[in-house]
Amino acid sequence: MLTLATPDGTTISADTDVELASKWLGHQHGTNWDAGVIPFDQHDAMNSTIEEIALMRDGSVSGYTVTESTPIDTATLARFVDAFTWDTAGDVATMLNCGEIDALVDLLRAAGAPDRAALWLERHADGDDEGDAHYLAADDQEAGR
């Protein structure tokens, strides 16, 4: 899904750059912008607008942004969270490096599972050495449990 945001707060979403270009032209010139326009001019307008959207996406047009999002099916996300259980954390978390555990923890939090994220971080920290990002000194471990 592509979303165009304008300086005045308008947002336009579409599945493709061609659809977004058509909607953007409709926003600027009215929904029937292409009525009475010869096909060559329609094609030219669409190509120019697709190029304009590409510049917005690259940040070259001040105040305008085009972002792309890929929504995740909630059932798939729930299945992911369910797969990363306490048992799995105990077996795997210490084997992950700090960057990998941070990415997993961020995803679990984003999936609405902050307790599961904390569990994975705690299990990972059990295997970290002094100087590692998630290392907990013995005093810290006792205070946290």
PDB file of C-alpha atoms in Angstrom:
ATOM      1  CA  MET A   1       0.000   0.000   0.000  1.00  0.00           C
ATOM      2  CA  LEU A   2       1.389   3.382  -1.018  1.00  0.00           C
ATOM      3  CA  THR A   3       0.384   6.511   0.876  1.00  0.00           C
ATOM      4  CA  LEU A   4       0.972  10.045  -0.374  1.00  0.00           C
ATOM      5  CA  ALA A   5       0.937  12.747   2.322  1.00  0.00           C
ATOM      6  CA  THR A   6       0.762  16.415   1.372  1.00  0.00           C
ATOM      7  CA  PRO A   7       1.816  19.486   3.375  1.00  0.00           C
ATOM      8  CA  ASP A   8      -1.852  20.340   4.062  1.00  0.00           C
ATOM      9  CA  GLY A   9      -2.412  16.947   5.711  1.00  0.00           C
ATOM     10  CA  THR A  10      -4.181  15.249   2.818  1.00  0.00           C
ATOM     11  CA  THR A  11      -3.404  11.543   2.479  1.00  0.00           C
ATOM     12  CA  ILE A  12      -4.114   9.420  -0.568  1.00  0.00           C
ATOM     13  CA  SER A  13      -3.584   5.652  -0.579  1.00  0.00           C
ATOM     14  CA  ALA A  14      -3.379   3.175  -3.432  1.00  0.00           C
ATOM     15  CA  ASP A  15      -2.042  -0.293  -4.174  1.00  0.00           C
ATOM     16  CA  THR A  16       0.198   0.744  -7.096  1.00  0.00           C
ATOM     17  CA  ASP A  17       2.037   3.821  -8.314  1.00  0.00           C
ATOM     18  CA  VAL A  18      -0.279   3.995 -11.342  1.00  0.00           C
ATOM     19  CA  GLU A  19      -3.380   3.995  -9.128  1.00  0.00           C
ATOM     20  CA  LEU A  20      -1.768   6.569  -6.826  1.00  0.00           C
ATOM     21  CA  ALA A  21      -0.931   8.796  -9.813  1.00  0.00           C
ATOM     22  CA  SER A  22      -4.537   8.620 -11.010  1.00  0.00           C
ATOM     23  CA  LYS A  23      -5.880   9.471  -7.553  1.00  0.00           C
ATOM     24  CA  TRP A  24      -3.370  12.316  -7.172  1.00  0.00           C
ATOM     25  CA  LEU A  25      -4.412  13.764 -10.527  1.00  0.00           C
ATOM     26  CA  GLY A  26      -8.045  13.416  -9.445  1.00  0.00           C
ATOM     27  CA  HIS A  27      -7.284  15.245  -6.207  1.00  0.00           C
ATOM     28  CA  GLN A  28      -5.545  18.076  -8.039  1.00  0.00           C
ATOM     29  CA  HIS A  29      -7.858  18.443 -11.039  1.00  0.00           C
ATOM     30  CA  GLY A  30     -11.127  16.767 -10.036  1.00  0.00           C
ATOM     31  CA  THR A  31     -12.272  13.180 -10.321  1.00  0.00           C
ATOM     32  CA  ASN A  32     -12.982  13.459 -14.050  1.00  0.00           C
ATOM     33  CA  TRP A  33      -9.591  14.964 -14.876  1.00  0.00           C
ATOM     34  CA  ASP A  34      -9.224  12.662 -17.879  1.00  0.00           C
ATOM     35  CA  ALA A  35     -12.659  13.382 -19.427  1.00  0.00           C
ATOM     36  CA  GLY A  36     -12.226  14.859 -22.868  1.00  0.00           C
ATOM     37  CA  VAL A  37      -8.447  14.451 -22.798  1.00  0.00           C
ATOM     38  CA  ILE A  38      -7.027  12.607 -25.784  1.00  0.00           C
ATOM     39  CA  PRO A  39      -5.354   9.278 -24.887  1.00  0.00           C
ATOM     40  CA  PHE A  40      -1.856  10.558 -25.671  1.00  0.00           C
ATOM     41  CA  ASP A  41      -2.285  13.418 -23.193  1.00  0.00           C
ATOM     42  CA  GLN A  42      -3.702  11.028 -20.567  1.00  0.00           C
ATOM     43  CA  HIS A  43      -0.649   8.829 -20.990  1.00  0.00           C
ATOM     44  CA  ASP A  44       1.682  11.833 -20.775  1.00  0.00           C
ATOM     45  CA  ALA A  45      -0.076  13.152 -17.641  1.00  0.00           C
ATOM     46  CA  MET A  46       0.113   9.757 -15.939  1.00  0.00           C
ATOM     47  CA  ASN A  47       3.810   9.293 -16.771  1.00  0.00           C
ATOM     48  CA  SER A  48       4.665  12.775 -15.511  1.00  0.00           C
ATOM     49  CA  THR A  49       2.698  12.169 -12.324  1.00  0.00           C
ATOM     50  CA  ILE A  50       4.336   8.782 -11.725  1.00  0.00           C
ATOM     51  CA  GLU A  51       7.716  10.537 -12.047  1.00  0.00           C
ATOM     52  CA  GLU A  52       6.531  13.250  -9.633  1.00  0.00           C
ATOM     53  CA  ILE A  53       5.470  10.579  -7.121  1.00  0.00           C
ATOM     54  CA  ALA A  54       8.879   8.910  -7.437  1.00  0.00           C
ATOM     55  CA  LEU A  55      10.524  12.241  -6.573  1.00  0.00           C
ATOM     56  CA  MET A  56       8.207  12.615  -3.568  1.00  0.00           C
ATOM     57  CA  ARG A  57       9.119   9.101  -2.479  1.00  0.00           C
ATOM     58  CA  ASP A  58      12.827   9.970  -2.693  1.00  0.00           C
ATOM     59  CA  GLY A  59      12.260  13.087  -0.579  1.00  0.00           C
ATOM     60  CA  SER A  60      13.059  15.465  -3.429  1.00  0.00           C
ATOM     61  CA  VAL A  61       9.736  17.348  -3.211  1.00  0.00           C
ATOM     62  CA  SER A  62       9.637  19.352   0.006  1.00  0.00           C
ATOM     63  CA  GLY A  63       6.650  18.675   2.247  1.00  0.00           C
ATOM     64  CA  TYR A  64       5.389  15.654   0.320  1.00  0.00           C
ATOM     65  CA  THR A  65       6.047  12.059   1.304  1.00  0.00           C
ATOM     66  CA  VAL A  66       5.176   8.738  -0.242  1.00  0.00           C
ATOM     67  CA  THR A  67       5.505   5.741   2.032  1.00  0.00           C
ATOM     68  CA  GLU A  68       4.919   2.070   1.438  1.00  0.00           C
ATOM     69  CA  SER A  69       3.439  -0.223   4.030  1.00  0.00           C
ATOM     70  CA  THR A  70       2.817  -3.922   4.026  1.00  0.00           C
ATOM     71  CA  PRO A  71       0.067  -4.774   6.479  1.00  0.00           C
ATOM     72  CA  ILE A  72       0.456  -8.054   8.339  1.00  0.00           C
ATOM     73  CA  ASP A  73      -2.535 -10.320   8.746  1.00  0.00           C
ATOM     74  CA  THR A  74      -3.469 -10.405  12.451  1.00  0.00           C
ATOM     75  CA  ALA A  75      -3.917 -14.194  12.466  1.00  0.00           C
ATOM     76  CA  THR A  76      -0.396 -14.600  11.090  1.00  0.00           C
ATOM     77  CA  LEU A  77       0.955 -12.217  13.710  1.00  0.00           C
ATOM     78  CA  ALA A  78      -0.841 -14.103  16.505  1.00  0.00           C
ATOM     79  CA  ARG A  79       0.589 -17.380  15.194  1.00  0.00           C
ATOM     80  CA  PHE A  80       4.073 -15.848  15.243  1.00  0.00           C
ATOM     81  CA  VAL A  81       3.668 -14.719  18.877  1.00  0.00           C
ATOM     82  CA  ASP A  82       2.267 -18.125  19.872  1.00  0.00           C
ATOM     83  CA  ALA A  83       5.285 -19.886  18.340  1.00  0.00           C
ATOM     84  CA  PHE A  84       7.783 -17.986  20.508  1.00  0.00           C
ATOM     85  CA  THR A  85       6.901 -19.644  23.814  1.00  0.00           C
ATOM     86  CA  TRP A  86       8.620 -19.801  27.192  1.00  0.00           C
ATOM     87  CA  ASP A  87      10.129 -23.193  26.294  1.00  0.00           C
ATOM     88  CA  THR A  88      11.505 -21.901  23.008  1.00  0.00           C
ATOM     89  CA  ALA A  89      12.944 -18.821  24.709  1.00  0.00           C
ATOM     90  CA  GLY A  90      14.764 -21.031  27.213  1.00  0.00           C
ATOM     91  CA  ASP A  91      16.271 -23.120  24.420  1.00  0.00           C
ATOM     92  CA  VAL A  92      17.065 -20.407  21.877  1.00  0.00           C
ATOM     93  CA  ALA A  93      17.355 -16.895  23.369  1.00  0.00           C
ATOM     94  CA  THR A  94      20.949 -17.249  24.574  1.00  0.00           C
ATOM     95  CA  MET A  95      21.978 -18.378  21.083  1.00  0.00           C
ATOM     96  CA  LEU A  96      20.835 -15.112  19.473  1.00  0.00           C
ATOM     97  CA  ASN A  97      23.178 -12.149  19.228  1.00  0.00           C
ATOM     98  CA  CYS A  98      22.105  -8.814  20.708  1.00  0.00           C
ATOM     99  CA  GLY A  99      20.937  -7.386  17.372  1.00  0.00           C
ATOM    100  CA  GLU A 100      18.828 -10.466  16.677  1.00  0.00           C
ATOM    101  CA  ILE A 101      17.199 -10.399  20.111  1.00  0.00           C
ATOM    102  CA  ASP A 102      16.506  -6.659  19.803  1.00  0.00           C
ATOM    103  CA  ALA A 103      14.753  -7.255  16.466  1.00  0.00           C
ATOM    104  CA  LEU A 104      12.697 -10.130  17.884  1.00  0.00           C
ATOM    105  CA  VAL A 105      11.779  -8.146  21.004  1.00  0.00           C
ATOM    106  CA  ASP A 106      10.718  -5.158  18.875  1.00  0.00           C
ATOM    107  CA  LEU A 107       8.522  -7.407  16.731  1.00  0.00           C
ATOM    108  CA  LEU A 108       6.924  -9.096  19.754  1.00  0.00           C
ATOM    109  CA  ARG A 109       6.189  -5.685  21.290  1.00  0.00           C
ATOM    110  CA  ALA A 110       4.727  -4.424  18.012  1.00  0.00           C
ATOM    111  CA  ALA A 111       2.563  -7.555  17.922  1.00  0.00           C
ATOM    112  CA  GLY A 112       1.075  -6.597  21.277  1.00  0.00           C
ATOM    113  CA  ALA A 113       3.022  -9.128  23.321  1.00  0.00           C
ATOM    114  CA  PRO A 114       5.203  -7.041  25.689  1.00  0.00           C
ATOM    115  CA  ASP A 115       5.325  -9.807  28.326  1.00  0.00           C
ATOM    116  CA  ARG A 116       6.565 -12.303  25.740  1.00  0.00           C
ATOM    117  CA  ALA A 117       9.145  -9.739  24.583  1.00  0.00           C
ATOM    118  CA  ALA A 118      10.365  -9.238  28.165  1.00  0.00           C
ATOM    119  CA  LEU A 119      10.646 -13.004  28.614  1.00  0.00           C
ATOM    120  CA  TRP A 120      12.828 -13.353  25.521  1.00  0.00           C
ATOM    121  CA  LEU A 121      15.024 -10.448  26.573  1.00  0.00           C
ATOM    122  CA  GLU A 122      15.433 -11.899  30.067  1.00  0.00           C
ATOM    123  CA  ARG A 123      16.317 -15.357  28.720  1.00  0.00           C
ATOM    124  CA  HIS A 124      18.812 -13.794  26.300  1.00  0.00           C
ATOM    125  CA  ALA A 125      20.414 -11.692  29.066  1.00  0.00           C
ATOM    126  CA  ASP A 126      21.040 -14.895  31.042  1.00  0.00           C
ATOM    127  CA  GLY A 127      23.638 -15.831  28.415  1.00  0.00           C
ATOM    128  CA  ASP A 128      25.210 -12.403  27.907  1.00  0.00           C
ATOM    129  CA  ASP A 129      28.686 -11.742  29.234  1.00  0.00           C
ATOM    130  CA  GLU A 130      29.825  -8.609  31.026  1.00  0.00           C
ATOM    131  CA  GLY A 131      30.100  -5.835  28.453  1.00  0.00           C
ATOM    132  CA  ASP A 132      27.294  -7.228  26.263  1.00  0.00           C
ATOM    133  CA  ALA A 133      24.295  -4.976  25.692  1.00  0.00           C
ATOM    134  CA  HIS A 134      21.855  -7.022  27.781  1.00  0.00           C
ATOM    135  CA  TYR A 135      24.212  -8.288  30.471  1.00  0.00           C
ATOM    136  CA  LEU A 136      22.744  -8.267  33.965  1.00  0.00           C
ATOM    137  CA  ALA A 137      25.090  -8.416  36.930  1.00  0.00           C
ATOM    138  CA  ALA A 138      24.172 -10.962  39.609  1.00  0.00           C
ATOM    139  CA  ASP A 139      22.723  -8.167  41.791  1.00  0.00           C
ATOM    140  CA  ASP A 140      20.552  -6.955  38.893  1.00  0.00           C
ATOM    141  CA  GLN A 141      19.308 -10.486  38.185  1.00  0.00           C
ATOM    142  CA  GLU A 142      18.295 -11.043  41.811  1.00  0.00           C
ATOM    143  CA  ALA A 143      16.509  -7.675  41.977  1.00  0.00           C
ATOM    144  CA  GLY A 144      14.596  -8.420  38.778  1.00  0.00           C
ATOM    145  CA  ARG A 145      13.315 -11.812  39.865  1.00  0.00           C
TER     146      ARG A 145
END
